[in-house]
Amino acid sequence: MKKIKTAIIGAAGYTGGELLRLLVYHPACELVYVHSNSQKGKKVTEVHPDLIGDTELVFTDKVETEGIEAVFLGLPHGETKGFLENHPFSPNTVIIDLSTDFRNESNGFVYGLPEVNKAKIKTAKKIANPGCFATGIQLALAPAIAKGWVKDTIQVSGITGSTGAGKKLAETSHFSYRTGNMSVYKLFTHQHLKEIKQTFGQLNPVFKQELLFVPYRGNFSRGIWITAYFPFEGDLDDAIKVYEDFYQDAPFTHVSDQDIDMKQAVNTNKCIIHLQKENGQLVIYSAIDNLLKGASGQAVQNFNIAFGLEETTGLNLKSIAF
């Protein structure tokens, strides 16, 4: 298999570490260099000790563009545009950005949610990777939105692990705050709502309903659990069939007829969905790993699609389960 010359920019954080974990053994990837301004000169394993024995790469603060066929951008939100202006890559380089900067599909970027935009991603050179909450919510609701089932406000709650806040320390990510605790943040105003509504408008141009999202900080390190519901007059079995048909060509999104739990998805690139109907409401649960399907795993999935590889290449991961 031909190796694709690849670089990671901003690889010192959690998503950068997960990209490295996936790409050092990816059969079609040759990691040419790994960039970090803050960790330059250090061995990757000094910053990501989980990779001891897996790589001898050293962080560099130099940015090479010549000969790079794919680049993953793990820069802080708001910095990608300036970086690309200062470091122009070849028009043939596939750029996969994990920040929020181009999720509105500006500057030629395609929104990289494979379950909805796979055809666009196949020919894209610029891909904006979705946010973690956005991924879990969109996959929970996309078939229902496409079918026009939602006639009223959608109620959504989501719980995320502490790694969703990034590696930089903050009061609400400390162990002493998170353990045995739960709190709400960005009530109804979360930044991922913009990209969610963009996708829902793509799936159903007449969709204008409100989405009331309550995000919670969870007392665990990784994973996302979504609960969404809305009034539904249809039959549950018919709804399940619609969801199964919608995701029949999506190798990582699975509709379960059994109750699910979040650990089934943690450490994988899966989104696991379960539906039930209660009190006239269609209730949808979805579970993902915020660092994989919600970030780095989905980025590698987009890499695979853009280069015509099998979509699951390098992503056949077993959940931790217990």
Short mmCIF file of C-alpha atoms in Angstrom, two decimals:
data_model
loop_
_atom_site.label_atom_id
_atom_site.label_comp_id
_atom_site.label_asym_id
_atom_site.label_seq_id
_atom_site.Cartn_x
_atom_site.Cartn_y
_atom_site.Cartn_z
CA MET A 1 0.00 0.00 0.00
CA LYS A 2 1.34 3.41 -1.00
CA LYS A 3 2.24 5.57 1.98
CA ILE A 4 0.68 9.05 2.15
CA LYS A 5 3.16 11.66 3.39
CA THR A 6 1.39 13.18 6.38
CA ALA A 7 1.99 15.90 8.99
CA ILE A 8 0.21 16.81 12.21
CA ILE A 9 0.22 20.46 13.27
CA GLY A 10 -0.48 21.11 16.94
CA ALA A 11 -0.06 17.55 18.18
CA ALA A 12 0.63 18.06 21.88
CA GLY A 13 -2.98 17.98 23.11
CA TYR A 14 -5.46 15.17 23.61
CA THR A 15 -6.70 15.12 20.01
CA GLY A 16 -3.10 15.29 18.74
CA GLY A 17 -2.18 12.35 20.93
CA GLU A 18 -5.09 10.33 19.61
CA LEU A 19 -4.18 11.21 16.01
CA LEU A 20 -0.68 9.92 16.68
CA ARG A 21 -2.00 6.73 18.27
CA LEU A 22 -4.10 6.06 15.17
CA LEU A 23 -1.63 7.15 12.51
CA VAL A 24 1.63 5.55 13.71
CA TYR A 25 0.16 2.16 12.74
CA HIS A 26 -2.06 3.29 9.86
CA PRO A 27 -0.99 1.16 6.88
CA ALA A 28 -1.33 4.01 4.35
CA CYS A 29 0.25 6.80 6.42
CA GLU A 30 3.85 7.97 6.64
CA LEU A 31 4.19 10.54 9.42
CA VAL A 32 6.79 12.94 8.03
CA TYR A 33 6.77 15.26 11.03
CA VAL A 34 4.80 16.18 14.13
CA HIS A 35 4.54 19.86 15.00
CA SER A 36 4.23 21.66 18.34
CA ASN A 37 5.50 25.09 19.30
CA SER A 38 5.25 24.38 23.03
CA GLN A 39 6.96 20.96 22.94
CA LYS A 40 9.62 21.46 20.23
CA GLY A 41 12.67 19.24 20.62
CA LYS A 42 10.92 16.80 22.94
CA LYS A 43 10.31 13.19 22.06
CA VAL A 44 6.65 12.52 21.35
CA THR A 45 6.71 9.89 24.10
CA GLU A 46 7.68 12.51 26.69
CA VAL A 47 4.40 14.31 26.04
CA HIS A 48 2.31 11.24 25.14
CA PRO A 49 3.77 8.45 27.31
CA ASP A 50 1.04 6.06 26.14
CA LEU A 51 3.04 5.86 22.87
CA ILE A 52 6.23 4.50 24.45
CA GLY A 53 7.48 1.73 22.19
CA ASP A 54 5.32 2.91 19.29
CA THR A 55 7.25 5.88 17.87
CA GLU A 56 10.62 7.64 17.96
CA LEU A 57 9.28 10.90 16.50
CA VAL A 58 10.39 14.23 17.96
CA PHE A 59 8.27 17.38 18.02
CA THR A 60 9.38 20.21 15.75
CA ASP A 61 8.30 23.84 15.51
CA LYS A 62 9.22 23.94 11.83
CA VAL A 63 6.41 23.75 9.27
CA GLU A 64 7.23 21.99 6.01
CA THR A 65 4.71 22.18 3.20
CA GLU A 66 6.72 20.72 0.31
CA GLY A 67 5.75 17.13 -0.53
CA ILE A 68 3.10 16.86 2.20
CA GLU A 69 0.05 15.03 0.86
CA ALA A 70 -2.13 15.27 3.98
CA VAL A 71 -2.06 17.55 7.01
CA PHE A 72 -4.11 17.39 10.19
CA LEU A 73 -4.55 20.72 11.97
CA GLY A 74 -5.02 20.51 15.73
CA LEU A 75 -4.57 24.20 16.44
CA PRO A 76 -6.60 26.20 18.98
CA HIS A 77 -9.91 27.53 17.72
CA GLY A 78 -9.45 30.76 15.78
CA GLU A 79 -5.85 30.11 14.70
CA THR A 80 -6.26 27.92 11.61
CA LYS A 81 -7.03 30.64 9.09
CA GLY A 82 -3.93 32.67 9.98
CA PHE A 83 -1.77 29.55 10.01
CA LEU A 84 -2.84 28.55 6.49
CA GLU A 85 -2.27 32.10 5.21
CA ASN A 86 1.29 32.01 6.58
CA HIS A 87 1.97 28.41 5.52
CA PRO A 88 0.30 27.73 2.16
CA PHE A 89 0.17 24.04 1.26
CA SER A 90 -0.11 22.67 -2.26
CA PRO A 91 -3.64 22.76 -3.72
CA ASN A 92 -3.34 18.96 -3.90
CA THR A 93 -2.69 18.57 -0.16
CA VAL A 94 -5.67 17.24 1.78
CA ILE A 95 -6.17 19.54 4.79
CA ILE A 96 -8.23 18.23 7.70
CA ASP A 97 -8.96 20.89 10.32
CA LEU A 98 -10.14 19.84 13.78
CA SER A 99 -10.97 23.38 14.96
CA THR A 100 -14.26 25.28 14.67
CA ASP A 101 -12.83 27.73 12.13
CA PHE A 102 -14.28 26.36 8.87
CA ARG A 103 -17.26 24.28 9.97
CA ASN A 104 -19.53 26.78 8.23
CA GLU A 105 -18.03 25.43 4.98
CA SER A 106 -16.18 28.66 4.20
CA ASN A 107 -12.92 29.04 2.25
CA GLY A 108 -13.61 25.88 0.25
CA PHE A 109 -13.92 23.55 3.25
CA VAL A 110 -16.37 20.63 3.21
CA TYR A 111 -18.07 19.71 6.49
CA GLY A 112 -16.67 16.30 7.37
CA LEU A 113 -19.61 14.33 8.72
CA PRO A 114 -19.27 11.14 6.63
CA GLU A 115 -22.78 9.84 7.33
CA VAL A 116 -24.19 12.91 5.56
CA ASN A 117 -21.40 14.29 3.33
CA LYS A 118 -19.44 11.24 2.17
CA ALA A 119 -19.84 12.09 -1.52
CA LYS A 120 -18.43 15.59 -0.97
CA ILE A 121 -15.59 14.32 1.23
CA LYS A 122 -14.45 11.89 -1.49
CA THR A 123 -13.38 14.78 -3.72
CA ALA A 124 -12.51 17.35 -1.03
CA LYS A 125 -9.07 18.85 -0.46
CA LYS A 126 -10.21 20.84 2.57
CA ILE A 127 -12.26 19.13 5.28
CA ALA A 128 -13.64 20.71 8.46
CA ASN A 129 -13.93 18.00 11.10
CA PRO A 130 -17.17 18.20 13.15
CA GLY A 131 -17.29 19.01 16.85
CA CYS A 132 -17.79 16.24 19.41
CA PHE A 133 -21.22 17.22 20.76
CA ALA A 134 -22.23 18.12 17.20
CA THR A 135 -21.37 14.62 15.99
CA GLY A 136 -23.35 12.85 18.71
CA ILE A 137 -26.40 15.10 18.28
CA GLN A 138 -26.43 15.07 14.48
CA LEU A 139 -26.16 11.30 14.26
CA ALA A 140 -28.91 10.91 16.86
CA LEU A 141 -31.31 13.13 14.91
CA ALA A 142 -30.30 13.15 11.22
CA PRO A 143 -32.74 10.45 10.00
CA ALA A 144 -35.63 12.09 11.86
CA ILE A 145 -34.79 15.51 10.44
CA ALA A 146 -34.45 14.13 6.91
CA LYS A 147 -37.87 12.47 7.24
CA GLY A 148 -39.51 15.68 8.45
CA TRP A 149 -40.73 14.11 11.68
CA VAL A 150 -39.77 17.08 13.86
CA LYS A 151 -42.65 19.58 14.05
CA ASP A 152 -41.83 21.12 17.42
CA THR A 153 -38.89 22.05 19.64
CA ILE A 154 -36.29 19.29 20.09
CA GLN A 155 -35.10 18.68 23.64
CA VAL A 156 -31.47 17.54 23.84
CA SER A 157 -29.14 16.90 26.74
CA GLY A 158 -25.52 15.80 26.48
CA ILE A 159 -22.88 14.75 29.00
CA THR A 160 -19.20 14.95 28.08
CA GLY A 161 -16.00 13.73 29.70
CA SER A 162 -13.33 16.09 30.98
CA THR A 163 -11.04 15.51 27.98
CA GLY A 164 -13.60 17.44 25.92
CA ALA A 165 -12.30 20.61 27.59
CA GLY A 166 -8.80 20.03 26.22
CA LYS A 167 -5.45 19.51 27.93
CA LYS A 168 -5.03 23.06 29.21
CA LEU A 169 -5.98 23.16 32.88
CA ALA A 170 -9.10 24.99 33.99
CA GLU A 171 -10.95 24.99 37.31
CA THR A 172 -13.80 22.87 35.94
CA SER A 173 -11.47 20.18 34.54
CA HIS A 174 -9.57 19.51 37.78
CA PHE A 175 -10.14 16.11 39.37
CA SER A 176 -11.30 17.74 42.60
CA TYR A 177 -14.04 19.60 40.70
CA ARG A 178 -15.17 16.82 38.39
CA THR A 179 -15.15 13.79 40.66
CA GLY A 180 -18.53 13.08 42.24
CA ASN A 181 -19.87 16.21 40.53
CA MET A 182 -21.91 17.41 37.56
CA SER A 183 -22.60 20.88 36.19
CA VAL A 184 -24.25 22.64 33.26
CA TYR A 185 -22.44 25.06 30.95
CA LYS A 186 -23.34 27.14 27.88
CA LEU A 187 -27.06 26.48 28.37
CA PHE A 188 -28.86 26.70 24.98
CA THR A 189 -25.85 28.59 23.52
CA HIS A 190 -23.22 25.91 22.84
CA GLN A 191 -21.01 26.75 19.84
CA HIS A 192 -21.76 23.41 18.15
CA LEU A 193 -25.39 24.42 17.59
CA LYS A 194 -24.38 26.41 14.49
CA GLU A 195 -22.94 23.43 12.65
CA ILE A 196 -25.81 21.20 13.79
CA LYS A 197 -28.41 23.57 12.35
CA GLN A 198 -26.36 23.86 9.15
CA THR A 199 -26.52 20.08 8.63
CA PHE A 200 -30.21 19.89 9.54
CA GLY A 201 -30.93 22.60 6.98
CA GLN A 202 -29.02 20.55 4.40
CA LEU A 203 -31.02 17.42 5.23
CA ASN A 204 -34.34 19.26 5.28
CA PRO A 205 -34.41 22.82 3.84
CA VAL A 206 -37.74 23.64 5.56
CA PHE A 207 -36.47 22.65 9.01
CA LYS A 208 -36.73 25.71 11.29
CA GLN A 209 -37.53 24.18 14.68
CA GLU A 210 -35.68 25.20 17.83
CA LEU A 211 -33.11 22.88 19.38
CA LEU A 212 -32.76 23.37 23.14
CA PHE A 213 -29.46 21.81 24.18
CA VAL A 214 -28.34 21.35 27.79
CA PRO A 215 -24.62 20.40 27.95
CA TYR A 216 -23.31 18.78 31.15
CA ARG A 217 -19.78 18.28 32.41
CA GLY A 218 -19.48 14.63 33.39
CA ASN A 219 -17.35 13.11 36.16
CA PHE A 220 -15.48 10.81 33.76
CA SER A 221 -12.55 11.40 31.40
CA ARG A 222 -13.89 10.49 27.96
CA GLY A 223 -17.11 9.76 26.14
CA ILE A 224 -20.33 11.58 25.24
CA TRP A 225 -23.90 10.55 25.99
CA ILE A 226 -26.75 12.26 24.12
CA THR A 227 -30.48 12.08 24.89
CA ALA A 228 -32.83 13.74 22.39
CA TYR A 229 -36.61 13.61 22.12
CA PHE A 230 -39.58 15.18 20.35
CA PRO A 231 -43.32 14.44 19.83
CA PHE A 232 -43.80 11.53 17.42
CA GLU A 233 -47.04 9.97 16.22
CA GLY A 234 -45.45 7.14 14.24
CA ASP A 235 -44.59 3.56 15.11
CA LEU A 236 -41.34 2.71 16.88
CA ASP A 237 -40.54 -0.25 14.63
CA ASP A 238 -40.98 1.95 11.56
CA ALA A 239 -38.68 4.57 13.08
CA ILE A 240 -36.00 1.96 13.79
CA LYS A 241 -36.21 0.75 10.19
CA VAL A 242 -35.75 4.32 8.91
CA TYR A 243 -32.65 4.73 11.10
CA GLU A 244 -31.19 1.40 9.99
CA ASP A 245 -31.74 2.28 6.34
CA PHE A 246 -30.25 5.75 6.78
CA TYR A 247 -27.04 4.29 8.27
CA GLN A 248 -26.80 1.12 6.17
CA ASP A 249 -23.65 2.39 4.42
CA ALA A 250 -22.13 3.94 7.57
CA PRO A 251 -19.62 1.42 8.97
CA PHE A 252 -19.26 3.16 12.34
CA THR A 253 -22.85 4.15 13.14
CA HIS A 254 -24.95 1.34 14.57
CA VAL A 255 -28.59 1.18 15.64
CA SER A 256 -29.03 -1.19 18.58
CA ASP A 257 -32.31 -2.86 19.52
CA GLN A 258 -30.96 -3.29 23.06
CA ASP A 259 -30.35 -0.69 25.75
CA ILE A 260 -26.93 0.88 25.26
CA ASP A 261 -24.30 2.44 27.50
CA MET A 262 -21.51 4.90 26.83
CA LYS A 263 -18.61 2.50 27.41
CA GLN A 264 -19.69 0.51 24.35
CA ALA A 265 -18.41 3.45 22.27
CA VAL A 266 -15.42 4.64 24.32
CA ASN A 267 -12.04 3.90 22.65
CA THR A 268 -13.78 3.33 19.30
CA ASN A 269 -14.84 5.38 16.28
CA LYS A 270 -18.41 4.15 16.69
CA CYS A 271 -21.63 6.00 17.27
CA ILE A 272 -24.14 3.66 18.89
CA ILE A 273 -27.82 4.64 18.77
CA HIS A 274 -30.91 3.33 20.53
CA LEU A 275 -34.52 4.45 20.05
CA GLN A 276 -37.60 4.08 22.21
CA LYS A 277 -41.06 5.63 22.30
CA GLU A 278 -42.58 6.82 25.56
CA ASN A 279 -45.53 9.16 26.28
CA GLY A 280 -45.85 10.12 22.63
CA GLN A 281 -42.16 11.05 22.37
CA LEU A 282 -39.52 9.48 20.17
CA VAL A 283 -36.47 9.26 22.41
CA ILE A 284 -33.05 8.76 20.82
CA TYR A 285 -29.87 7.95 22.73
CA SER A 286 -26.44 8.14 21.14
CA ALA A 287 -22.99 7.37 22.53
CA ILE A 288 -19.59 8.28 21.10
CA ASP A 289 -16.01 8.75 22.25
CA ASN A 290 -15.44 12.52 22.22
CA LEU A 291 -11.76 12.13 21.24
CA LEU A 292 -12.32 9.54 18.50
CA LYS A 293 -15.64 9.71 16.65
CA GLY A 294 -15.94 13.22 18.10
CA ALA A 295 -12.49 14.33 16.90
CA SER A 296 -9.40 12.34 15.86
CA GLY A 297 -11.06 9.09 14.80
CA GLN A 298 -13.49 10.94 12.56
CA ALA A 299 -10.57 12.94 11.15
CA VAL A 300 -8.83 9.70 10.16
CA GLN A 301 -12.14 8.41 8.76
CA ASN A 302 -12.25 11.55 6.58
CA PHE A 303 -8.61 10.98 5.59
CA ASN A 304 -9.50 7.45 4.46
CA ILE A 305 -12.47 8.65 2.41
CA ALA A 306 -10.55 11.52 0.79
CA PHE A 307 -7.77 9.17 -0.35
CA GLY A 308 -10.09 6.44 -1.60
CA LEU A 309 -9.13 3.98 1.15
CA GLU A 310 -11.42 1.56 2.93
CA GLU A 311 -13.28 3.81 5.37
CA THR A 312 -12.41 1.68 8.39
CA THR A 313 -8.65 1.53 7.73
CA GLY A 314 -6.72 1.95 10.98
CA LEU A 315 -9.94 2.38 12.96
CA ASN A 316 -10.98 -1.13 13.94
CA LEU A 317 -10.85 -0.46 17.65
CA LYS A 318 -12.37 -2.46 20.50
CA SER A 319 -14.38 -0.62 23.16
CA ILE A 320 -13.13 -0.74 26.75
CA ALA A 321 -16.58 -2.10 27.78
CA PHE A 322 -15.67 -2.48 31.45
#
